[in-house]
CSV table of N, CA and C in Angstrom, one decimal:
chain,number,residue,atom,x,y,z
A,69,MET,N,-28.3,-66.9,26.2
A,69,MET,CA,-27.8,-68.1,26.7
A,69,MET,C,-27.3,-67.8,28.2
A,70,GLU,N,-27.6,-68.7,29.1
A,70,GLU,CA,-27.2,-68.4,30.5
A,70,GLU,C,-25.8,-68.9,30.6
A,71,ILE,N,-25.1,-68.0,31.4
A,71,ILE,CA,-23.6,-68.3,31.7
A,71,ILE,C,-23.4,-68.2,33.2
A,72,GLY,N,-22.2,-68.5,33.6
A,72,GLY,CA,-21.8,-68.4,35.0
A,72,GLY,C,-21.1,-67.1,35.3
A,73,LEU,N,-21.0,-66.8,36.6
A,73,LEU,CA,-20.4,-65.6,37.0
A,73,LEU,C,-18.9,-65.5,36.6
A,74,ASP,N,-18.2,-66.6,36.7
A,74,ASP,CA,-16.8,-66.6,36.3
A,74,ASP,C,-16.6,-66.2,34.8
A,75,ARG,N,-17.4,-66.6,34.0
A,75,ARG,CA,-17.4,-66.3,32.6
A,75,ARG,C,-17.6,-64.7,32.4
A,76,LEU,N,-18.6,-64.2,33.1
A,76,LEU,CA,-18.9,-62.8,33.1
A,76,LEU,C,-17.7,-62.0,33.6
A,77,ILE,N,-17.1,-62.4,34.7
A,77,ILE,CA,-15.9,-61.7,35.3
A,77,ILE,C,-14.8,-61.7,34.2
A,78,ASP,N,-14.5,-62.9,33.6
A,78,ASP,CA,-13.5,-63.0,32.6
A,78,ASP,C,-13.7,-62.0,31.5
A,79,GLU,N,-14.9,-62.0,31.0
A,79,GLU,CA,-15.3,-61.1,29.8
A,79,GLU,C,-15.1,-59.6,30.2
A,80,ILE,N,-15.5,-59.3,31.4
A,80,ILE,CA,-15.4,-57.9,31.9
A,80,ILE,C,-13.9,-57.5,32.0
A,81,ASN,N,-13.1,-58.4,32.5
A,81,ASN,CA,-11.7,-58.1,32.8
A,81,ASN,C,-10.9,-58.0,31.4
A,82,LYS,N,-11.4,-58.6,30.4
A,82,LYS,CA,-10.8,-58.5,29.1
A,82,LYS,C,-11.2,-57.3,28.3
A,83,SER,N,-12.2,-56.6,28.8
A,83,SER,CA,-12.7,-55.4,28.0
A,83,SER,C,-12.0,-54.1,28.3
A,84,GLN,N,-12.1,-53.2,27.3
A,84,GLN,CA,-11.5,-51.9,27.5
A,84,GLN,C,-12.4,-50.9,28.2
A,85,LYS,N,-13.7,-51.1,28.1
A,85,LYS,CA,-14.7,-50.2,28.7
A,85,LYS,C,-16.0,-51.0,29.0
A,86,SER,N,-16.6,-50.7,30.0
A,86,SER,CA,-18.0,-51.3,30.3
A,86,SER,C,-19.0,-50.1,30.5
A,87,ILE,N,-20.2,-50.4,30.1
A,87,ILE,CA,-21.3,-49.5,30.5
A,87,ILE,C,-22.4,-50.4,31.1
A,88,ILE,N,-22.7,-50.0,32.4
A,88,ILE,CA,-23.7,-50.8,33.2
A,88,ILE,C,-24.9,-49.9,33.3
A,89,SER,N,-26.1,-50.5,32.9
A,89,SER,CA,-27.3,-49.8,33.1
A,89,SER,C,-28.0,-50.5,34.3
A,90,VAL,N,-28.3,-49.8,35.3
A,90,VAL,CA,-28.9,-50.4,36.5
A,90,VAL,C,-30.4,-50.1,36.6
A,91,TYR,N,-31.2,-51.1,36.7
A,91,TYR,CA,-32.7,-51.0,36.7
A,91,TYR,C,-33.1,-51.0,38.2
A,92,LEU,N,-33.4,-49.8,38.7
A,92,LEU,CA,-33.7,-49.6,40.1
A,92,LEU,C,-35.1,-50.1,40.4
A,93,PHE,N,-36.0,-50.0,39.5
A,93,PHE,CA,-37.4,-50.4,39.6
A,93,PHE,C,-37.8,-51.5,38.7
A,94,GLY,N,-36.9,-52.5,38.6
A,94,GLY,CA,-37.3,-53.6,37.7
A,94,GLY,C,-37.1,-53.3,36.3
A,95,GLU,N,-37.8,-54.0,35.4
A,95,GLU,CA,-37.6,-53.9,34.0
A,95,GLU,C,-38.2,-52.7,33.4
A,96,MET,N,-38.9,-51.9,34.2
A,96,MET,CA,-39.6,-50.8,33.6
A,96,MET,C,-38.7,-49.7,33.0
A,97,GLY,N,-37.4,-49.8,33.4
A,97,GLY,CA,-36.5,-48.8,32.9
A,97,GLY,C,-36.5,-47.5,33.6
A,98,ILE,N,-37.4,-47.4,34.6
A,98,ILE,CA,-37.4,-46.1,35.4
A,98,ILE,C,-36.2,-46.0,36.3
A,99,GLY,N,-35.5,-44.9,36.3
A,99,GLY,CA,-34.4,-44.7,37.1
A,99,GLY,C,-33.2,-45.7,36.7
A,100,ALA,N,-33.0,-45.8,35.4
A,100,ALA,CA,-32.0,-46.7,34.9
A,100,ALA,C,-30.7,-46.0,34.5
A,101,PRO,N,-30.0,-45.5,35.5
A,101,PRO,CA,-28.7,-44.8,35.2
A,101,PRO,C,-27.7,-45.6,34.5
A,102,ARG,N,-26.8,-45.0,33.8
A,102,ARG,CA,-25.7,-45.8,33.1
A,102,ARG,C,-24.4,-45.3,33.7
A,103,PHE,N,-23.6,-46.3,34.0
A,103,PHE,CA,-22.3,-46.0,34.6
A,103,PHE,C,-21.2,-46.5,33.7
A,104,ILE,N,-20.3,-45.7,33.3
A,104,ILE,CA,-19.2,-46.0,32.4
A,104,ILE,C,-17.9,-46.2,33.2
A,105,GLN,N,-17.2,-47.3,32.9
A,105,GLN,CA,-15.9,-47.6,33.5
A,105,GLN,C,-14.9,-48.0,32.5
A,106,ASP,N,-13.8,-47.2,32.5
A,106,ASP,CA,-12.7,-47.6,31.5
A,106,ASP,C,-11.8,-48.7,32.2
A,107,LYS,N,-11.4,-49.6,31.4
A,107,LYS,CA,-10.6,-50.7,31.9
A,107,LYS,C,-11.1,-51.3,33.2
A,108,PRO,N,-12.4,-51.9,33.1
A,108,PRO,CA,-13.0,-52.4,34.3
A,108,PRO,C,-12.2,-53.7,34.8
A,109,HIS,N,-12.3,-53.9,36.1
A,109,HIS,CA,-11.6,-55.0,36.7
A,109,HIS,C,-12.5,-55.5,37.8
A,110,VAL,N,-12.9,-56.8,37.8
A,110,VAL,CA,-13.8,-57.3,38.8
A,110,VAL,C,-13.2,-58.6,39.3
A,111,LEU,N,-13.3,-58.8,40.6
A,111,LEU,CA,-12.8,-60.0,41.3
A,111,LEU,C,-13.9,-60.5,42.2
A,112,ARG,N,-13.8,-61.8,42.6
A,112,ARG,CA,-14.7,-62.4,43.6
A,112,ARG,C,-14.1,-62.0,45.0
A,113,ASN,N,-15.0,-61.8,45.9
A,113,ASN,CA,-14.5,-61.6,47.3
A,113,ASN,C,-14.5,-62.9,48.0
A,114,GLU,N,-14.2,-62.9,49.3
A,114,GLU,CA,-14.0,-64.2,50.1
A,114,GLU,C,-15.3,-65.0,50.2
A,115,GLU,N,-16.5,-64.3,50.1
A,115,GLU,CA,-17.8,-65.0,50.1
A,115,GLU,C,-18.2,-65.5,48.7
A,116,GLY,N,-17.4,-65.2,47.7
A,116,GLY,CA,-17.7,-65.7,46.4
A,116,GLY,C,-18.5,-64.7,45.5
A,117,TYR,N,-18.8,-63.5,46.0
A,117,TYR,CA,-19.5,-62.5,45.2
A,117,TYR,C,-18.6,-61.6,44.5
A,118,ALA,N,-19.0,-61.0,43.4
A,118,ALA,CA,-18.3,-60.0,42.6
A,118,ALA,C,-19.0,-58.7,42.9
A,119,PHE,N,-18.2,-57.7,43.1
A,119,PHE,CA,-18.8,-56.3,43.4
A,119,PHE,C,-18.7,-55.5,42.1
A,120,PHE,N,-19.8,-54.9,41.7
A,120,PHE,CA,-19.9,-54.1,40.5
A,120,PHE,C,-20.2,-52.6,41.0
A,121,PRO,N,-19.2,-51.8,41.0
A,121,PRO,CA,-19.4,-50.4,41.5
A,121,PRO,C,-20.2,-49.6,40.5
A,122,ILE,N,-21.1,-48.8,41.0
A,122,ILE,CA,-21.9,-48.0,40.2
A,122,ILE,C,-21.8,-46.5,40.5
A,123,ALA,N,-21.0,-46.2,41.5
A,123,ALA,CA,-20.8,-44.8,41.9
A,123,ALA,C,-19.4,-44.6,42.5
A,124,GLY,N,-18.4,-45.0,41.7
A,124,GLY,CA,-17.0,-45.0,42.2
A,124,GLY,C,-16.5,-46.4,42.5
A,125,GLU,N,-15.2,-46.4,43.0
A,125,GLU,CA,-14.5,-47.7,43.2
A,125,GLU,C,-14.8,-48.2,44.6
A,126,ASP,N,-15.3,-47.4,45.5
A,126,ASP,CA,-15.3,-47.8,46.9
A,126,ASP,C,-16.6,-48.7,47.2
A,127,GLU,N,-16.4,-49.9,47.8
A,127,GLU,CA,-17.5,-50.7,48.0
A,127,GLU,C,-18.5,-50.1,49.1
A,128,GLU,N,-18.0,-49.1,49.8
A,128,GLU,CA,-18.9,-48.5,50.8
A,128,GLU,C,-19.8,-47.5,50.1
A,129,THR,N,-19.5,-47.1,48.8
A,129,THR,CA,-20.3,-46.1,48.2
A,129,THR,C,-21.6,-46.6,47.6
A,130,ALA,N,-21.5,-47.3,46.5
A,130,ALA,CA,-22.8,-47.9,45.9
A,130,ALA,C,-22.4,-48.9,44.9
A,131,GLY,N,-23.2,-49.9,44.8
A,131,GLY,CA,-22.9,-51.0,43.8
A,131,GLY,C,-23.7,-52.2,44.1
A,132,TYR,N,-23.5,-53.2,43.3
A,132,TYR,CA,-24.2,-54.5,43.5
A,132,TYR,C,-23.2,-55.6,43.7
A,133,TYR,N,-23.6,-56.5,44.6
A,133,TYR,CA,-22.8,-57.8,44.7
A,133,TYR,C,-23.6,-58.8,43.9
A,134,ILE,N,-22.9,-59.4,43.0
A,134,ILE,CA,-23.5,-60.5,42.1
A,134,ILE,C,-22.9,-61.8,42.5
A,135,GLY,N,-23.7,-62.8,42.7
A,135,GLY,CA,-23.2,-64.1,43.1
A,135,GLY,C,-23.7,-65.2,42.1
A,136,ASP,N,-23.3,-66.4,42.4
A,136,ASP,CA,-23.7,-67.6,41.6
A,136,ASP,C,-25.2,-67.8,41.5
A,137,LEU,N,-26.0,-67.3,42.4
A,137,LEU,CA,-27.4,-67.5,42.4
A,137,LEU,C,-28.1,-66.5,41.5
A,138,HIS,N,-27.5,-65.5,41.0
A,138,HIS,CA,-28.0,-64.5,40.1
A,138,HIS,C,-28.1,-65.2,38.7
A,139,GLU,N,-29.1,-64.9,37.9
A,139,GLU,CA,-29.1,-65.4,36.6
A,139,GLU,C,-28.4,-64.4,35.6
A,140,ILE,N,-27.4,-64.9,34.9
A,140,ILE,CA,-26.6,-64.1,34.0
A,140,ILE,C,-26.8,-64.7,32.6
A,141,TYR,N,-27.2,-63.8,31.7
A,141,TYR,CA,-27.4,-64.2,30.3
A,141,TYR,C,-26.6,-63.4,29.3
A,142,GLU,N,-26.0,-64.1,28.4
A,142,GLU,CA,-25.3,-63.4,27.3
A,142,GLU,C,-26.3,-63.2,26.2
A,143,GLU,N,-26.4,-61.9,25.8
A,143,GLU,CA,-27.4,-61.5,24.8
A,143,GLU,C,-26.7,-61.1,23.5
A,144,GLU,N,-27.4,-60.8,22.5
A,144,GLU,CA,-26.8,-60.3,21.3
A,144,GLU,C,-26.4,-58.9,21.5
A,145,ALA,N,-25.1,-58.6,21.1
A,145,ALA,CA,-24.6,-57.3,21.4
A,145,ALA,C,-25.3,-56.3,20.4
A,146,ASP,N,-25.4,-55.1,20.9
A,146,ASP,CA,-26.0,-54.0,20.1
A,146,ASP,C,-25.1,-52.8,20.1
A,147,GLU,N,-25.5,-51.8,19.4
A,147,GLU,CA,-24.7,-50.6,19.2
A,147,GLU,C,-23.3,-51.0,18.7
A,148,GLU,N,-22.3,-50.5,19.4
A,148,GLU,CA,-20.9,-50.9,19.0
A,148,GLU,C,-20.3,-51.8,20.0
A,149,ALA,N,-21.0,-52.3,20.9
A,149,ALA,CA,-20.6,-53.2,22.0
A,149,ALA,C,-20.1,-54.6,21.3
A,150,ARG,N,-19.1,-55.1,22.0
A,150,ARG,CA,-18.6,-56.4,21.5
A,150,ARG,C,-19.4,-57.6,22.3
A,151,ALA,N,-20.0,-57.2,23.4
A,151,ALA,CA,-20.7,-58.2,24.2
A,151,ALA,C,-21.7,-57.5,25.0
A,152,LYS,N,-22.8,-58.2,25.3
A,152,LYS,CA,-23.9,-57.6,26.2
A,152,LYS,C,-24.4,-58.8,27.1
A,153,PHE,N,-24.6,-58.4,28.4
A,153,PHE,CA,-25.1,-59.4,29.4
A,153,PHE,C,-26.2,-58.8,30.2
A,154,GLU,N,-27.1,-59.7,30.6
A,154,GLU,CA,-28.2,-59.2,31.5
A,154,GLU,C,-28.0,-60.0,32.8
A,155,VAL,N,-28.2,-59.3,33.9
A,155,VAL,CA,-28.1,-59.9,35.2
A,155,VAL,C,-29.5,-59.8,35.8
A,156,ARG,N,-30.1,-60.9,36.2
A,156,ARG,CA,-31.4,-61.0,36.8
A,156,ARG,C,-31.4,-61.7,38.2
A,157,GLU,N,-32.5,-61.4,38.9
A,157,GLU,CA,-32.7,-62.1,40.2
A,157,GLU,C,-34.2,-62.5,40.2
A,158,GLN,N,-34.4,-63.8,40.3
A,158,GLN,CA,-35.8,-64.3,40.2
A,158,GLN,C,-36.5,-63.8,39.0
A,159,GLY,N,-35.8,-63.7,37.9
A,159,GLY,CA,-36.4,-63.2,36.6
A,159,GLY,C,-36.5,-61.7,36.4
A,160,ILE,N,-36.2,-60.9,37.5
A,160,ILE,CA,-36.3,-59.5,37.4
A,160,ILE,C,-35.0,-58.9,36.9
A,161,LEU,N,-35.0,-58.1,35.9
A,161,LEU,CA,-33.8,-57.5,35.3
A,161,LEU,C,-33.2,-56.5,36.3
A,162,LEU,N,-31.9,-56.8,36.7
A,162,LEU,CA,-31.2,-55.8,37.6
A,162,LEU,C,-30.3,-54.9,36.9
A,163,MET,N,-29.6,-55.5,35.9
A,163,MET,CA,-28.6,-54.6,35.2
A,163,MET,C,-28.3,-55.2,33.8
A,164,GLU,N,-27.9,-54.3,32.9
A,164,GLU,CA,-27.4,-54.7,31.6
A,164,GLU,C,-25.9,-54.3,31.6
A,165,ILE,N,-25.1,-55.1,31.1
A,165,ILE,CA,-23.7,-54.8,31.0
A,165,ILE,C,-23.3,-54.9,29.5
A,166,ARG,N,-22.7,-53.8,29.0
A,166,ARG,CA,-22.2,-53.8,27.6
A,166,ARG,C,-20.7,-53.6,27.7
A,167,LEU,N,-20.0,-54.4,27.0
A,167,LEU,CA,-18.6,-54.4,27.0
A,167,LEU,C,-18.0,-54.0,25.6
A,168,TYR,N,-17.0,-53.2,25.7
A,168,TYR,CA,-16.4,-52.6,24.5
A,168,TYR,C,-14.9,-53.0,24.4
């Protein structure tokens, strides 16, 4: 089910832990590192984007800016996750977010 960015932000901010898998080369899963964050907290910036850090908390380090034009889907949770989301751009999978 497609959802909006505000709903994703709300779900992330309510979670105890997030695991983000980043697909660097599309859906092939090649170079799909996983980043774990305890007590994640995400906000929108002045331009309306949410920053998802993948290598620390510093926006200068590495991460993704997700905006309202990205496609965000709530998927059936797997493993022990309470929620799972996919973020896509023009149909190409960018990241999976699992919340615990």
